[in-house]
PDB file of C-alpha atoms in Angstrom:
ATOM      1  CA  UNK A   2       0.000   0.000   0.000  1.00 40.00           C
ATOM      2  CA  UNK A   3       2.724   2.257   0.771  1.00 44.00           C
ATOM      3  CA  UNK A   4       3.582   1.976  -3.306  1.00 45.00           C
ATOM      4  CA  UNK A   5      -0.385   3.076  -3.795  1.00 42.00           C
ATOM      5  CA  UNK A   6       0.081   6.950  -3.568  1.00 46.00           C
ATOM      6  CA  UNK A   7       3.311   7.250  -5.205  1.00 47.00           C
ATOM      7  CA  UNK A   8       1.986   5.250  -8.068  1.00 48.00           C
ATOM      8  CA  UNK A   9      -1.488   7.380  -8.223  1.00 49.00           C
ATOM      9  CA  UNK A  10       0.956  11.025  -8.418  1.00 59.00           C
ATOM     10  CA  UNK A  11       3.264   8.821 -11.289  1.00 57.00           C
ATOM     11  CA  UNK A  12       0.888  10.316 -14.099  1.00 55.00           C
ATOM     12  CA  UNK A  13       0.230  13.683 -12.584  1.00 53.00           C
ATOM     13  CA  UNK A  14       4.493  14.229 -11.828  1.00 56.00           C
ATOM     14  CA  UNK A  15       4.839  13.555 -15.703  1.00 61.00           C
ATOM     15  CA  UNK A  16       2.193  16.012 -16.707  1.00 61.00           C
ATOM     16  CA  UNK A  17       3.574  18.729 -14.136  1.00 56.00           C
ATOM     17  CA  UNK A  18       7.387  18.246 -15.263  1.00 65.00           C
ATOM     18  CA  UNK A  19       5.612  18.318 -19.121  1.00 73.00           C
ATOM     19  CA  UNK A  20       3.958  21.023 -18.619  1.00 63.00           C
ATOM     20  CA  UNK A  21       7.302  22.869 -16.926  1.00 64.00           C
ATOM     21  CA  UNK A  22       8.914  21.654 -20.208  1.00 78.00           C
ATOM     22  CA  UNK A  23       6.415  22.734 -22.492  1.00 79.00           C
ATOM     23  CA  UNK A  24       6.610  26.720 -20.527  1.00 71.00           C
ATOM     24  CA  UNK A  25      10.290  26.580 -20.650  1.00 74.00           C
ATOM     25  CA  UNK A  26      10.058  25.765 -24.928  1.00 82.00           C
ATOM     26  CA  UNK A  27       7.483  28.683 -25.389  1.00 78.00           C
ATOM     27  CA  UNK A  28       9.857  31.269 -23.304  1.00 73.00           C
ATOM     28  CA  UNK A  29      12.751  30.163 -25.890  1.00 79.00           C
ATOM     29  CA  UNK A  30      10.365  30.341 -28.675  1.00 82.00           C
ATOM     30  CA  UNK A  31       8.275  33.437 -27.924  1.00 79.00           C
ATOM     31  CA  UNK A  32       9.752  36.869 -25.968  1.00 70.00           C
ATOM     32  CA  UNK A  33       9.364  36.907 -22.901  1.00 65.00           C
ATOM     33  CA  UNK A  34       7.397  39.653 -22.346  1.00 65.00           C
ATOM     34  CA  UNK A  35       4.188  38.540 -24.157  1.00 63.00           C
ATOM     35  CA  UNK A  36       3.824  36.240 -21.334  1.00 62.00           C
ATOM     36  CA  UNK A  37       1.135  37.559 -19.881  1.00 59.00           C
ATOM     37  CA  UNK A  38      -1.913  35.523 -20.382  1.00 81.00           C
ATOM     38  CA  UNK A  39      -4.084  37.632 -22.826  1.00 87.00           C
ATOM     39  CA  UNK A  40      -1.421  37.800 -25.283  1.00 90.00           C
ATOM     40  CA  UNK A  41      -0.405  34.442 -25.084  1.00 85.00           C
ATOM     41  CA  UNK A  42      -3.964  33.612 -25.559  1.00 86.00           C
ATOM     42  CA  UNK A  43      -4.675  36.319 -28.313  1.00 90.00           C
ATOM     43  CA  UNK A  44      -1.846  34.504 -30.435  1.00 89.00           C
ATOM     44  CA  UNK A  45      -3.557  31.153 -29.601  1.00 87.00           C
ATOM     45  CA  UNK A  46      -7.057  32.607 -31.008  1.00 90.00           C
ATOM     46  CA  UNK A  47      -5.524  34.056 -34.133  1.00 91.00           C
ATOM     47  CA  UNK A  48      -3.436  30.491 -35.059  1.00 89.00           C
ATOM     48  CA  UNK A  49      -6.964  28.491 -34.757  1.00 88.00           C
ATOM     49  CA  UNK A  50      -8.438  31.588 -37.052  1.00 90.00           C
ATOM     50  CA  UNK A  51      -6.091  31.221 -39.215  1.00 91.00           C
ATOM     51  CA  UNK A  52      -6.286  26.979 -39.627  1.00 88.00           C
ATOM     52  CA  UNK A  53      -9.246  27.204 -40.168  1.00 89.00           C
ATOM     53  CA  UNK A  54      -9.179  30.645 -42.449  1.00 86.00           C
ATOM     54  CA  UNK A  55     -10.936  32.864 -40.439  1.00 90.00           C
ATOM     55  CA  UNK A  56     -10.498  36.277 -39.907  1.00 96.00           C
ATOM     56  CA  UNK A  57     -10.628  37.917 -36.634  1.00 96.00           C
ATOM     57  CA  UNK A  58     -11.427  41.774 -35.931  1.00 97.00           C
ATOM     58  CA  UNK A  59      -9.652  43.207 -32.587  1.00 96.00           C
ATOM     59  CA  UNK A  60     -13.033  43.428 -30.730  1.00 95.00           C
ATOM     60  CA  UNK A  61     -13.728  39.958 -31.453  1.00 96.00           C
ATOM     61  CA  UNK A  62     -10.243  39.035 -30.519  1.00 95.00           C
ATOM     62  CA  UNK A  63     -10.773  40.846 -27.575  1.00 95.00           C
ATOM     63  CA  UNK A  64     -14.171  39.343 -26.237  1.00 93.00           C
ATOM     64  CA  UNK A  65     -12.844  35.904 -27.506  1.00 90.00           C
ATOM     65  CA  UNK A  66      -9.847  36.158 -25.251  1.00 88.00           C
ATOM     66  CA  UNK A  67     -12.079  37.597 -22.049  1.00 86.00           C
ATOM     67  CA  UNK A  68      -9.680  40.839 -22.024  1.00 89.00           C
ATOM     68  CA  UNK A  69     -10.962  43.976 -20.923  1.00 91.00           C
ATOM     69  CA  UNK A  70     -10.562  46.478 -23.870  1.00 94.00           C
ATOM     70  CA  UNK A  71      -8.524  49.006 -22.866  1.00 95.00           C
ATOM     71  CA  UNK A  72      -5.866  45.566 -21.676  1.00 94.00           C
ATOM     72  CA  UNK A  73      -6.884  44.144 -25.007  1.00 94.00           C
ATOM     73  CA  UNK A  74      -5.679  47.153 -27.321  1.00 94.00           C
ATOM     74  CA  UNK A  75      -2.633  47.721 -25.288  1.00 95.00           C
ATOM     75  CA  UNK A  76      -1.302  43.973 -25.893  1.00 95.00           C
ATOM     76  CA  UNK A  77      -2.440  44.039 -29.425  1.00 96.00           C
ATOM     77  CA  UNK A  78      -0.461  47.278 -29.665  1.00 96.00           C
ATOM     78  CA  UNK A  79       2.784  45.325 -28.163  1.00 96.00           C
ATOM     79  CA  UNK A  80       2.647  42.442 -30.250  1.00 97.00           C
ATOM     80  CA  UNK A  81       2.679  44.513 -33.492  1.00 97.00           C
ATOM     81  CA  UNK A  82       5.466  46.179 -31.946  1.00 96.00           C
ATOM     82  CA  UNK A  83       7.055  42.641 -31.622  1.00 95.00           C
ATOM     83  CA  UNK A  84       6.584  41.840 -35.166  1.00 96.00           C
ATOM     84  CA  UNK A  85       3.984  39.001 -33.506  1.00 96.00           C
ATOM     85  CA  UNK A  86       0.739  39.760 -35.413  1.00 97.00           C
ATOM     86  CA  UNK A  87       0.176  42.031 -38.735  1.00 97.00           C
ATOM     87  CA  UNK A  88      -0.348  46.123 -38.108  1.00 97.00           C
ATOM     88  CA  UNK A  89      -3.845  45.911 -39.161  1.00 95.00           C
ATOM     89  CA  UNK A  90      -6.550  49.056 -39.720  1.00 93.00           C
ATOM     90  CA  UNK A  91      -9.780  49.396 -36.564  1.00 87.00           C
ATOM     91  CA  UNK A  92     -11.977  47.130 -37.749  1.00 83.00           C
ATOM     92  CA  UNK A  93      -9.669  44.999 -39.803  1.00 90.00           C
ATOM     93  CA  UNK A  94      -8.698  41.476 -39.935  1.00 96.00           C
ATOM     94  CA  UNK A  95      -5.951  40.376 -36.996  1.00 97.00           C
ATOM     95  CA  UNK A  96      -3.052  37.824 -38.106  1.00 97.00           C
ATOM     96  CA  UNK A  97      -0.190  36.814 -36.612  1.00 95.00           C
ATOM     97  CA  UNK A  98       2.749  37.752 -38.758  1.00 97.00           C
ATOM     98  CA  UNK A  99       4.133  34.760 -40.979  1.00 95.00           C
ATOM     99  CA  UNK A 100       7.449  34.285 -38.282  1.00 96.00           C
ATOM    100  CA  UNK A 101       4.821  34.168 -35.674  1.00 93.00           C
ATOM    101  CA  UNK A 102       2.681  31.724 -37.096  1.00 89.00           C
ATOM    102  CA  UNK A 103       5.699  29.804 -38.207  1.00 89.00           C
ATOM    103  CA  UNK A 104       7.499  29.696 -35.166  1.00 91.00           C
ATOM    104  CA  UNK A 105       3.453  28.780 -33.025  1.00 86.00           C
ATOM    105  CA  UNK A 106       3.079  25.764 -35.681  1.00 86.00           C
ATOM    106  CA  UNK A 107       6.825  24.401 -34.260  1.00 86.00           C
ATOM    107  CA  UNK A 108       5.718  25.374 -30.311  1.00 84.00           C
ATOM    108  CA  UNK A 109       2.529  23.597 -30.785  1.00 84.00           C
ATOM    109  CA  UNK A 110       3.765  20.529 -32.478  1.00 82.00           C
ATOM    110  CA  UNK A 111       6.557  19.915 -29.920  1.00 83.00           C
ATOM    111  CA  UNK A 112       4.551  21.059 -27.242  1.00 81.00           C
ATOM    112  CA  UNK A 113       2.133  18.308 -28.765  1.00 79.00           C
ATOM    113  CA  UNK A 114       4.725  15.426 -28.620  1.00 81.00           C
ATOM    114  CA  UNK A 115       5.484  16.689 -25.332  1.00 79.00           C
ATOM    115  CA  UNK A 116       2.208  15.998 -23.889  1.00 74.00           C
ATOM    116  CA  UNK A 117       1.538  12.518 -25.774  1.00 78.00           C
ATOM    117  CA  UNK A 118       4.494  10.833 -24.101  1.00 73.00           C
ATOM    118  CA  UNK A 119       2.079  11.330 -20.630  1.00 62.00           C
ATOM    119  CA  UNK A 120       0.459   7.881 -22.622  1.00 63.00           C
ATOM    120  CA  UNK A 121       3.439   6.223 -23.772  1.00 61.00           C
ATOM    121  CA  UNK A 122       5.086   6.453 -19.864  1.00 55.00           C
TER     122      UNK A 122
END
């Protein structure tokens, strides 16, 4: 019995160090200072848009993500700065910029891997 708790925390430990892994690949992937939620979940929205060829206007981006809108513009603001999503005109379509949506197809697919070797452990 004393093997019965260590074994029932074996599957959640390999998520949790995953998990750490998959955080550590994003901050050498992504700056570090887009970190904060709503942009990291901004880019998120726009790279499903974009699979599946939808555009995205910033106040739907904004609602989508749960940002408040003054938040929402600011990030959006930064990451054009970055070079992370398209300059775009108020109203327009959103997209993340072609590095961006490069370099979020290679985070997601490792990340991906990452998380299916939880079944193969």
């Amino acid at each position: 019995m004393a093997n019965e708790p260590e074994s029932a925390h074996a599957g959640s430990s390999r998520t949790a160090e995953n998990l750490i892994h998959v955080r550590s690949l994003r901050a050498e992937v992504f700056p570090s200072e887009i970190f904060d939620e709503h942009a990291w979940n901004m880019m998120l929205q726009l790279f499903v848009a974009q699979a599946k060829a939808q555009e995205v206007s910033e106040n739907e981006l904004i609602r989508a993500t749960g940002t408040p809108p003054g938040a929402g513009q600011r990030w959006l603001a930064h990451l054009v700065a970055d070079g992370q999503i398209e300059p775009y005109t108020d109203g327009g379509a959103i997209a993340l910029t072609a590095s961006a949506l490069d370099r979020m197809e290679g985070f997601l697919r490792d990340a991906s891997a990452i998380h299916q070797s939880d079944d193969s452990a």
